Every structure is written in structure tokens, then in C-alpha cells.
């Protein structure tokens, strides 16, 4: 597969292949642990994924085949958060989590090796997860003095159930790919050498589908769980569809033409 670079970054790779964007954490020497810069770059790439009409589906992954992501880089964790060149403590991965959840395109986690800590949460938030046989999953927060009580707890519990989610966080055990499959934490397990081709095949199946259907479904799945923000997303899509209608255009045109709107010709469906 030929991946064409969309934009150069320091700590991630951002590439495109036939409408599929790939955001890959490029810190394999640290099992793809993220720094504030890694996350800032991922956020920038996600913005591009949202705006670029060439991009239908997004793959999130890590370089090297040994780790998807091992969470926040503990060597730059300081007083109050993860510290970058600006010396400001940040937890900007939470902003990235919300972007993965709200972008109106499918995001697939392609997991080889470790998906641990905040890296585990990132795959959990993705719409789908495809794992290589060498994938290992788990949370470490209570071991290293951290926790993610947001999506990392509540959404994980929606995915695997309350008992299992509490086990994952309280025990900090690690789970192999088959165990992850059994608990519904991933969608499919494949040999490492088939991971990318399988993920691309899944992307292509999604690409053949109606983008508006995918968009509506993603926001519908989110709506119940995400409270007012979830309803806002779904309602925003309803507004988008309404703006495409002649009925909505009549309202706008009547204002611009300084006349009373005539909505009488539009059907009132039962
Ligand atoms: C992932 C795991 C279990 C792998 O173990 P192993 O033995 O296969 O590899 P090793 O030797 O530990 O790691 C290889 C290199 O990567 C670094 C290691 O320090 C090591 O470097 P060298 O000693 O060779 O120089 N490395 C790995 N993970 C790192 C990390 N997260 N930060 C900095 N360096 C890291 C094992 O590596 C492991 O347990 N890693 C730590 C996992 C972890 O606790 N992550 C943070 C959880 S908290 C979090 O992510 C978070 C949150 O809870 C809330 C909000 C935001 C973030």
C-alpha cells in the first residue's frame, strides 16, 4: 500500500491512501507514549481529517508493530499534567478524545502490541478496533498514580459492562487479543502481517456506504451517552439535512426577498 504524506509532523505520521487517512504515533522507542506535542499534532491532523473532503475514514495507530500507544509519557509528566516545551502542564488528550468521538467520519483503531493506559482509552473511543494477535490491552492508572474517569471509565463500562470495566481499572491486569475479543473490546483479531490489509478492507466497506448514513449513525450512537453534547451533534446533523430542503430554503429566501414565507406547499408527513 502506498501512503502519501498529507502533512509532516515531529511525533506522528499523517498519510493518505485512497480516501483513508492514517494517523500514526511515531515514538516506537517509548511504545508510542504521547507527549503534549504528540497530542497537539494528532488534534491538528484530526482537524484536517474533518475538513478534507478527500478523507472518508480515519485509521489511528502507532508505528513499529510493538505498540499502538502506551499512554501519557511518564518522563514528561510534571506538576499538574504532561509538560511540553512551553512548560505548561496539559491533559490535552481529553480534547483529542472528544474529537475522535465527534468527527462525522468513522475512526478505526488499528492495534498492534500494547494499548495501555491513556493509549488504551484512545482505542476504546474509536468507532471500531481491529487488533493484531500480539495486541495487549489494559489500564495502569492506579499503578502509576493516574486515572481517566471520563470516557476512559464510563464509555469503557458501556463497551465491556460495569463489572469488567471495574476489573480492568482496579486490577490493572493485561488482556490478550482473544480476551479483548471475547469481552467486546475489539471487533476483530488478525495475524500481525494481515493487520493493515484487514483494516483497509474494513475502511473500504465503510467507504462504499452512504456518508450521510454513517454520519447520522455515529452521532446517533453518541447521542444517548454524551448528554447535551451528544444531542447537539445529532441535532446539528438534522439541521444540516434540513438546510438541504426546499422548505428551509423558502424561509431563507423569503427573508432575503423581504416577503412573507409560504410554507403551505410543503408536505406535513404523518
Ligand atoms: C507498556 C508496557 C507494559 C510494556 O512493557 P515492556 O517491558 O514490553 O517495555 P518497556 O521496557 O517497559 O518499555 C520500552 C521503553 O518504552 C518506555 C519504557 O520506559 C522503555 O524505555 P527504556 O527503559 O528502554 O528507555 N515507555 C513505555 N511506556 C512508557 C510511558 N507511558 N511513558 C514513558 N516511557 C514509556 C510498559 O512499558 C508500561 O507499563 N508502560 C507504562 C504504561 C503507563 O503507565 N502509561 C501511563 C498511564 S496514565 C495515562 O496514560 C493517562 C491517564 O491515566 C489519564 C489521562 C491521560 C493519560
PDB file of N, CA and C in Angstrom, residues 82-149:
ATOM      1  N   UNK A  82       1.006  16.782  31.802  1.00  0.00           N
ATOM      2  CA  UNK A  82       2.142  16.461  30.925  1.00  0.00           C
ATOM      3  C   UNK A  82       2.705  17.774  30.389  1.00  0.00           C
ATOM      4  N   UNK A  83       4.042  17.914  30.455  1.00  0.00           N
ATOM      5  CA  UNK A  83       4.667  19.209  30.194  1.00  0.00           C
ATOM      6  C   UNK A  83       5.479  19.173  28.901  1.00  0.00           C
ATOM      7  N   UNK A  84       5.189  20.138  28.035  1.00  0.00           N
ATOM      8  CA  UNK A  84       5.932  20.255  26.772  1.00  0.00           C
ATOM      9  C   UNK A  84       6.903  21.416  26.824  1.00  0.00           C
ATOM     10  N   UNK A  85       7.332  21.848  25.630  1.00  0.00           N
ATOM     11  CA  UNK A  85       8.348  22.906  25.540  1.00  0.00           C
ATOM     12  C   UNK A  85       7.889  24.221  26.166  1.00  0.00           C
ATOM     13  N   UNK A  86       6.573  24.428  26.237  1.00  0.00           N
ATOM     14  CA  UNK A  86       6.077  25.701  26.815  1.00  0.00           C
ATOM     15  C   UNK A  86       6.002  25.647  28.352  1.00  0.00           C
ATOM     16  N   UNK A  87       6.401  24.518  28.937  1.00  0.00           N
ATOM     17  CA  UNK A  87       6.432  24.333  30.398  1.00  0.00           C
ATOM     18  C   UNK A  87       5.057  24.385  31.054  1.00  0.00           C
ATOM     19  N   UNK A  88       4.009  24.277  30.255  1.00  0.00           N
ATOM     20  CA  UNK A  88       2.638  24.320  30.790  1.00  0.00           C
ATOM     21  C   UNK A  88       2.133  22.880  30.960  1.00  0.00           C
ATOM     22  N   UNK A  89       1.628  22.522  32.155  1.00  0.00           N
ATOM     23  CA  UNK A  89       1.083  21.160  32.311  1.00  0.00           C
ATOM     24  C   UNK A  89      -0.248  21.008  31.578  1.00  0.00           C
ATOM     25  N   UNK A  90      -0.372  19.954  30.804  1.00  0.00           N
ATOM     26  CA  UNK A  90      -1.584  19.769  29.994  1.00  0.00           C
ATOM     27  C   UNK A  90      -2.110  18.335  30.103  1.00  0.00           C
ATOM     28  N   UNK A  91      -3.409  18.211  29.804  1.00  0.00           N
ATOM     29  CA  UNK A  91      -4.053  16.905  29.640  1.00  0.00           C
ATOM     30  C   UNK A  91      -4.824  16.985  28.317  1.00  0.00           C
ATOM     31  N   UNK A  92      -4.115  17.437  27.281  1.00  0.00           N
ATOM     32  CA  UNK A  92      -4.819  17.734  26.024  1.00  0.00           C
ATOM     33  C   UNK A  92      -5.319  16.489  25.301  1.00  0.00           C
ATOM     34  N   UNK A  93      -4.973  15.303  25.816  1.00  0.00           N
ATOM     35  CA  UNK A  93      -5.518  14.085  25.211  1.00  0.00           C
ATOM     36  C   UNK A  93      -7.044  14.022  25.374  1.00  0.00           C
ATOM     37  N   UNK A  94      -7.555  14.731  26.383  1.00  0.00           N
ATOM     38  CA  UNK A  94      -9.019  14.740  26.556  1.00  0.00           C
ATOM     39  C   UNK A  94      -9.695  15.475  25.392  1.00  0.00           C
ATOM     40  N   UNK A  95      -9.038  16.529  24.883  1.00  0.00           N
ATOM     41  CA  UNK A  95      -9.575  17.230  23.699  1.00  0.00           C
ATOM     42  C   UNK A  95      -9.558  16.293  22.485  1.00  0.00           C
ATOM     43  N   UNK A  96      -8.471  15.538  22.365  1.00  0.00           N
ATOM     44  CA  UNK A  96      -8.365  14.585  21.249  1.00  0.00           C
ATOM     45  C   UNK A  96      -9.466  13.528  21.346  1.00  0.00           C
ATOM     46  N   UNK A  97      -9.717  13.041  22.560  1.00  0.00           N
ATOM     47  CA  UNK A  97     -10.784  12.036  22.745  1.00  0.00           C
ATOM     48  C   UNK A  97     -12.115  12.557  22.204  1.00  0.00           C
ATOM     49  N   UNK A  98     -12.439  13.803  22.545  1.00  0.00           N
ATOM     50  CA  UNK A  98     -13.730  14.350  22.099  1.00  0.00           C
ATOM     51  C   UNK A  98     -13.768  14.487  20.580  1.00  0.00           C
ATOM     52  N   UNK A  99     -12.620  14.817  19.988  1.00  0.00           N
ATOM     53  CA  UNK A  99     -12.587  14.949  18.517  1.00  0.00           C
ATOM     54  C   UNK A  99     -12.814  13.607  17.837  1.00  0.00           C
ATOM     55  N   UNK A 100     -12.193  12.554  18.384  1.00  0.00           N
ATOM     56  CA  UNK A 100     -12.385  11.216  17.789  1.00  0.00           C
ATOM     57  C   UNK A 100     -13.862  10.852  17.846  1.00  0.00           C
ATOM     58  N   UNK A 101     -14.465  11.201  18.958  1.00  0.00           N
ATOM     59  CA  UNK A 101     -15.867  10.848  19.155  1.00  0.00           C
ATOM     60  C   UNK A 101     -16.811  11.657  18.272  1.00  0.00           C
ATOM     61  N   UNK A 102     -16.470  12.921  18.030  1.00  0.00           N
ATOM     62  CA  UNK A 102     -17.452  13.772  17.351  1.00  0.00           C
ATOM     63  C   UNK A 102     -17.181  13.954  15.857  1.00  0.00           C
ATOM     64  N   UNK A 103     -16.021  13.570  15.368  1.00  0.00           N
ATOM     65  CA  UNK A 103     -15.771  13.742  13.928  1.00  0.00           C
ATOM     66  C   UNK A 103     -16.792  12.897  13.157  1.00  0.00           C
ATOM     67  N   UNK A 104     -17.439  13.478  12.142  1.00  0.00           N
ATOM     68  CA  UNK A 104     -18.531  12.731  11.482  1.00  0.00           C
ATOM     69  C   UNK A 104     -18.049  11.721  10.445  1.00  0.00           C
ATOM     70  N   UNK A 105     -16.959  11.077  10.725  1.00  0.00           N
ATOM     71  CA  UNK A 105     -16.398  10.035   9.863  1.00  0.00           C
ATOM     72  C   UNK A 105     -15.955   8.906  10.791  1.00  0.00           C
ATOM     73  N   UNK A 106     -15.948   7.689  10.265  1.00  0.00           N
ATOM     74  CA  UNK A 106     -15.570   6.554  11.109  1.00  0.00           C
ATOM     75  C   UNK A 106     -14.072   6.609  11.435  1.00  0.00           C
ATOM     76  N   UNK A 107     -13.750   6.302  12.687  1.00  0.00           N
ATOM     77  CA  UNK A 107     -12.344   6.231  13.122  1.00  0.00           C
ATOM     78  C   UNK A 107     -12.079   4.798  13.598  1.00  0.00           C
ATOM     79  N   UNK A 108     -11.081   4.175  13.002  1.00  0.00           N
ATOM     80  CA  UNK A 108     -10.762   2.771  13.329  1.00  0.00           C
ATOM     81  C   UNK A 108      -9.402   2.707  14.006  1.00  0.00           C
ATOM     82  N   UNK A 109      -9.358   2.083  15.190  1.00  0.00           N
ATOM     83  CA  UNK A 109      -8.081   1.844  15.859  1.00  0.00           C
ATOM     84  C   UNK A 109      -7.470   0.573  15.282  1.00  0.00           C
ATOM     85  N   UNK A 110      -6.236   0.690  14.820  1.00  0.00           N
ATOM     86  CA  UNK A 110      -5.509  -0.464  14.276  1.00  0.00           C
ATOM     87  C   UNK A 110      -4.417  -0.787  15.298  1.00  0.00           C
ATOM     88  N   UNK A 111      -4.656  -1.841  16.079  1.00  0.00           N
ATOM     89  CA  UNK A 111      -3.856  -2.060  17.291  1.00  0.00           C
ATOM     90  C   UNK A 111      -2.894  -3.232  17.122  1.00  0.00           C
ATOM     91  N   UNK A 112      -1.601  -2.919  17.111  1.00  0.00           N
ATOM     92  CA  UNK A 112      -0.563  -3.950  17.219  1.00  0.00           C
ATOM     93  C   UNK A 112       0.157  -3.705  18.536  1.00  0.00           C
ATOM     94  N   UNK A 113       0.391  -4.747  19.295  1.00  0.00           N
ATOM     95  CA  UNK A 113       1.135  -4.594  20.548  1.00  0.00           C
ATOM     96  C   UNK A 113       0.335  -3.881  21.620  1.00  0.00           C
ATOM     97  N   UNK A 114       1.066  -3.073  22.417  1.00  0.00           N
ATOM     98  CA  UNK A 114       0.473  -2.504  23.618  1.00  0.00           C
ATOM     99  C   UNK A 114      -0.553  -1.397  23.327  1.00  0.00           C
ATOM    100  N   UNK A 115      -1.722  -1.537  23.931  1.00  0.00           N
ATOM    101  CA  UNK A 115      -2.687  -0.426  24.015  1.00  0.00           C
ATOM    102  C   UNK A 115      -2.946  -0.293  25.511  1.00  0.00           C
ATOM    103  N   UNK A 116      -2.203   0.614  26.136  1.00  0.00           N
ATOM    104  CA  UNK A 116      -2.118   0.642  27.602  1.00  0.00           C
ATOM    105  C   UNK A 116      -2.392   2.053  28.114  1.00  0.00           C
ATOM    106  N   UNK A 117      -3.006   2.144  29.293  1.00  0.00           N
ATOM    107  CA  UNK A 117      -3.220   3.448  29.935  1.00  0.00           C
ATOM    108  C   UNK A 117      -4.047   4.373  29.041  1.00  0.00           C
ATOM    109  N   UNK A 118      -3.568   5.615  28.915  1.00  0.00           N
ATOM    110  CA  UNK A 118      -4.267   6.579  28.045  1.00  0.00           C
ATOM    111  C   UNK A 118      -4.283   6.119  26.593  1.00  0.00           C
ATOM    112  N   UNK A 119      -3.387   5.231  26.223  1.00  0.00           N
ATOM    113  CA  UNK A 119      -3.395   4.654  24.874  1.00  0.00           C
ATOM    114  C   UNK A 119      -4.521   3.653  24.714  1.00  0.00           C
ATOM    115  N   UNK A 120      -4.820   2.951  25.790  1.00  0.00           N
ATOM    116  CA  UNK A 120      -5.963   2.044  25.764  1.00  0.00           C
ATOM    117  C   UNK A 120      -7.254   2.839  25.589  1.00  0.00           C
ATOM    118  N   UNK A 121      -7.355   3.956  26.322  1.00  0.00           N
ATOM    119  CA  UNK A 121      -8.570   4.775  26.229  1.00  0.00           C
ATOM    120  C   UNK A 121      -8.763   5.260  24.787  1.00  0.00           C
ATOM    121  N   UNK A 122      -7.669   5.618  24.123  1.00  0.00           N
ATOM    122  CA  UNK A 122      -7.807   6.108  22.736  1.00  0.00           C
ATOM    123  C   UNK A 122      -8.444   5.048  21.832  1.00  0.00           C
ATOM    124  N   UNK A 123      -8.015   3.787  21.980  1.00  0.00           N
ATOM    125  CA  UNK A 123      -8.634   2.759  21.115  1.00  0.00           C
ATOM    126  C   UNK A 123     -10.088   2.520  21.518  1.00  0.00           C
ATOM    127  N   UNK A 124     -10.367   2.601  22.821  1.00  0.00           N
ATOM    128  CA  UNK A 124     -11.750   2.379  23.284  1.00  0.00           C
ATOM    129  C   UNK A 124     -12.691   3.406  22.634  1.00  0.00           C
ATOM    130  N   UNK A 125     -12.214   4.637  22.516  1.00  0.00           N
ATOM    131  CA  UNK A 125     -13.067   5.713  21.993  1.00  0.00           C
ATOM    132  C   UNK A 125     -13.298   5.610  20.493  1.00  0.00           C
ATOM    133  N   UNK A 126     -12.351   4.957  19.788  1.00  0.00           N
ATOM    134  CA  UNK A 126     -12.534   4.810  18.338  1.00  0.00           C
ATOM    135  C   UNK A 126     -13.813   4.021  18.039  1.00  0.00           C
ATOM    136  N   UNK A 127     -14.373   4.249  16.849  1.00  0.00           N
ATOM    137  CA  UNK A 127     -15.632   3.576  16.500  1.00  0.00           C
ATOM    138  C   UNK A 127     -15.454   2.063  16.424  1.00  0.00           C
ATOM    139  N   UNK A 128     -14.334   1.637  15.880  1.00  0.00           N
ATOM    140  CA  UNK A 128     -14.046   0.213  15.729  1.00  0.00           C
ATOM    141  C   UNK A 128     -12.592  -0.026  16.104  1.00  0.00           C
ATOM    142  N   UNK A 129     -12.291  -1.238  16.567  1.00  0.00           N
ATOM    143  CA  UNK A 129     -10.899  -1.597  16.866  1.00  0.00           C
ATOM    144  C   UNK A 129     -10.578  -2.930  16.213  1.00  0.00           C
ATOM    145  N   UNK A 130      -9.491  -2.941  15.456  1.00  0.00           N
ATOM    146  CA  UNK A 130      -9.012  -4.193  14.867  1.00  0.00           C
ATOM    147  C   UNK A 130      -7.635  -4.474  15.480  1.00  0.00           C
ATOM    148  N   UNK A 131      -7.485  -5.678  16.017  1.00  0.00           N
ATOM    149  CA  UNK A 131      -6.281  -5.993  16.779  1.00  0.00           C
ATOM    150  C   UNK A 131      -5.454  -7.056  16.075  1.00  0.00           C
ATOM    151  N   UNK A 132      -4.140  -6.909  16.179  1.00  0.00           N
ATOM    152  CA  UNK A 132      -3.244  -7.983  15.776  1.00  0.00           C
ATOM    153  C   UNK A 132      -3.184  -9.001  16.915  1.00  0.00           C
ATOM    154  N   UNK A 133      -2.733 -10.211  16.569  1.00  0.00           N
ATOM    155  CA  UNK A 133      -2.657 -11.258  17.602  1.00  0.00           C
ATOM    156  C   UNK A 133      -1.715 -10.883  18.740  1.00  0.00           C
ATOM    157  N   UNK A 134      -0.756  -9.972  18.480  1.00  0.00           N
ATOM    158  CA  UNK A 134       0.190  -9.581  19.536  1.00  0.00           C
ATOM    159  C   UNK A 134      -0.333  -8.420  20.401  1.00  0.00           C
ATOM    160  N   UNK A 135      -1.565  -8.012  20.190  1.00  0.00           N
ATOM    161  CA  UNK A 135      -2.088  -6.853  20.940  1.00  0.00           C
ATOM    162  C   UNK A 135      -2.288  -7.207  22.420  1.00  0.00           C
ATOM    163  N   UNK A 136      -2.002  -6.237  23.278  1.00  0.00           N
ATOM    164  CA  UNK A 136      -2.204  -6.387  24.732  1.00  0.00           C
ATOM    165  C   UNK A 136      -2.890  -5.126  25.236  1.00  0.00           C
ATOM    166  N   UNK A 137      -3.902  -5.346  26.044  1.00  0.00           N
ATOM    167  CA  UNK A 137      -4.761  -4.236  26.457  1.00  0.00           C
ATOM    168  C   UNK A 137      -4.771  -4.093  27.975  1.00  0.00           C
ATOM    169  N   UNK A 138      -4.927  -2.865  28.453  1.00  0.00           N
ATOM    170  CA  UNK A 138      -5.086  -2.683  29.893  1.00  0.00           C
ATOM    171  C   UNK A 138      -4.963  -1.238  30.322  1.00  0.00           C
ATOM    172  N   UNK A 139      -5.405  -0.980  31.533  1.00  0.00           N
ATOM    173  CA  UNK A 139      -5.225   0.331  32.174  1.00  0.00           C
ATOM    174  C   UNK A 139      -4.155   0.180  33.255  1.00  0.00           C
ATOM    175  N   UNK A 140      -3.414   1.270  33.487  1.00  0.00           N
ATOM    176  CA  UNK A 140      -2.363   1.227  34.516  1.00  0.00           C
ATOM    177  C   UNK A 140      -2.519   2.340  35.541  1.00  0.00           C
ATOM    178  N   UNK A 141      -3.490   3.228  35.331  1.00  0.00           N
ATOM    179  CA  UNK A 141      -3.602   4.443  36.144  1.00  0.00           C
ATOM    180  C   UNK A 141      -3.353   4.236  37.633  1.00  0.00           C
ATOM    181  N   UNK A 142      -4.102   3.340  38.280  1.00  0.00           N
ATOM    182  CA  UNK A 142      -3.923   3.181  39.721  1.00  0.00           C
ATOM    183  C   UNK A 142      -2.526   2.671  40.129  1.00  0.00           C
ATOM    184  N   UNK A 143      -1.749   2.156  39.155  1.00  0.00           N
ATOM    185  CA  UNK A 143      -0.371   1.733  39.453  1.00  0.00           C
ATOM    186  C   UNK A 143       0.589   2.914  39.391  1.00  0.00           C
ATOM    187  N   UNK A 144       0.312   3.841  38.446  1.00  0.00           N
ATOM    188  CA  UNK A 144       1.279   4.923  38.207  1.00  0.00           C
ATOM    189  C   UNK A 144       0.761   6.279  38.707  1.00  0.00           C
ATOM    190  N   UNK A 145      -0.342   6.236  39.473  1.00  0.00           N
ATOM    191  CA  UNK A 145      -0.853   7.484  40.031  1.00  0.00           C
ATOM    192  C   UNK A 145      -1.614   8.319  39.033  1.00  0.00           C
ATOM    193  N   UNK A 146      -2.615   7.706  38.384  1.00  0.00           N
ATOM    194  CA  UNK A 146      -3.416   8.434  37.406  1.00  0.00           C
ATOM    195  C   UNK A 146      -4.765   7.725  37.263  1.00  0.00           C
ATOM    196  N   UNK A 147      -5.680   8.359  36.595  1.00  0.00           N
ATOM    197  CA  UNK A 147      -6.923   7.688  36.190  1.00  0.00           C
ATOM    198  C   UNK A 147      -7.617   8.533  35.143  1.00  0.00           C
ATOM    199  N   UNK A 148      -8.462   7.899  34.350  1.00  0.00           N
ATOM    200  CA  UNK A 148      -9.311   8.609  33.398  1.00  0.00           C
ATOM    201  C   UNK A 148     -10.751   8.253  33.743  1.00  0.00           C
ATOM    202  N   UNK A 149     -11.387   9.154  34.476  1.00  0.00           N
ATOM    203  CA  UNK A 149     -12.758   8.910  34.920  1.00  0.00           C
ATOM    204  C   UNK A 149     -13.804   9.404  33.937  1.00  0.00           C
TER     205      UNK A 149
END
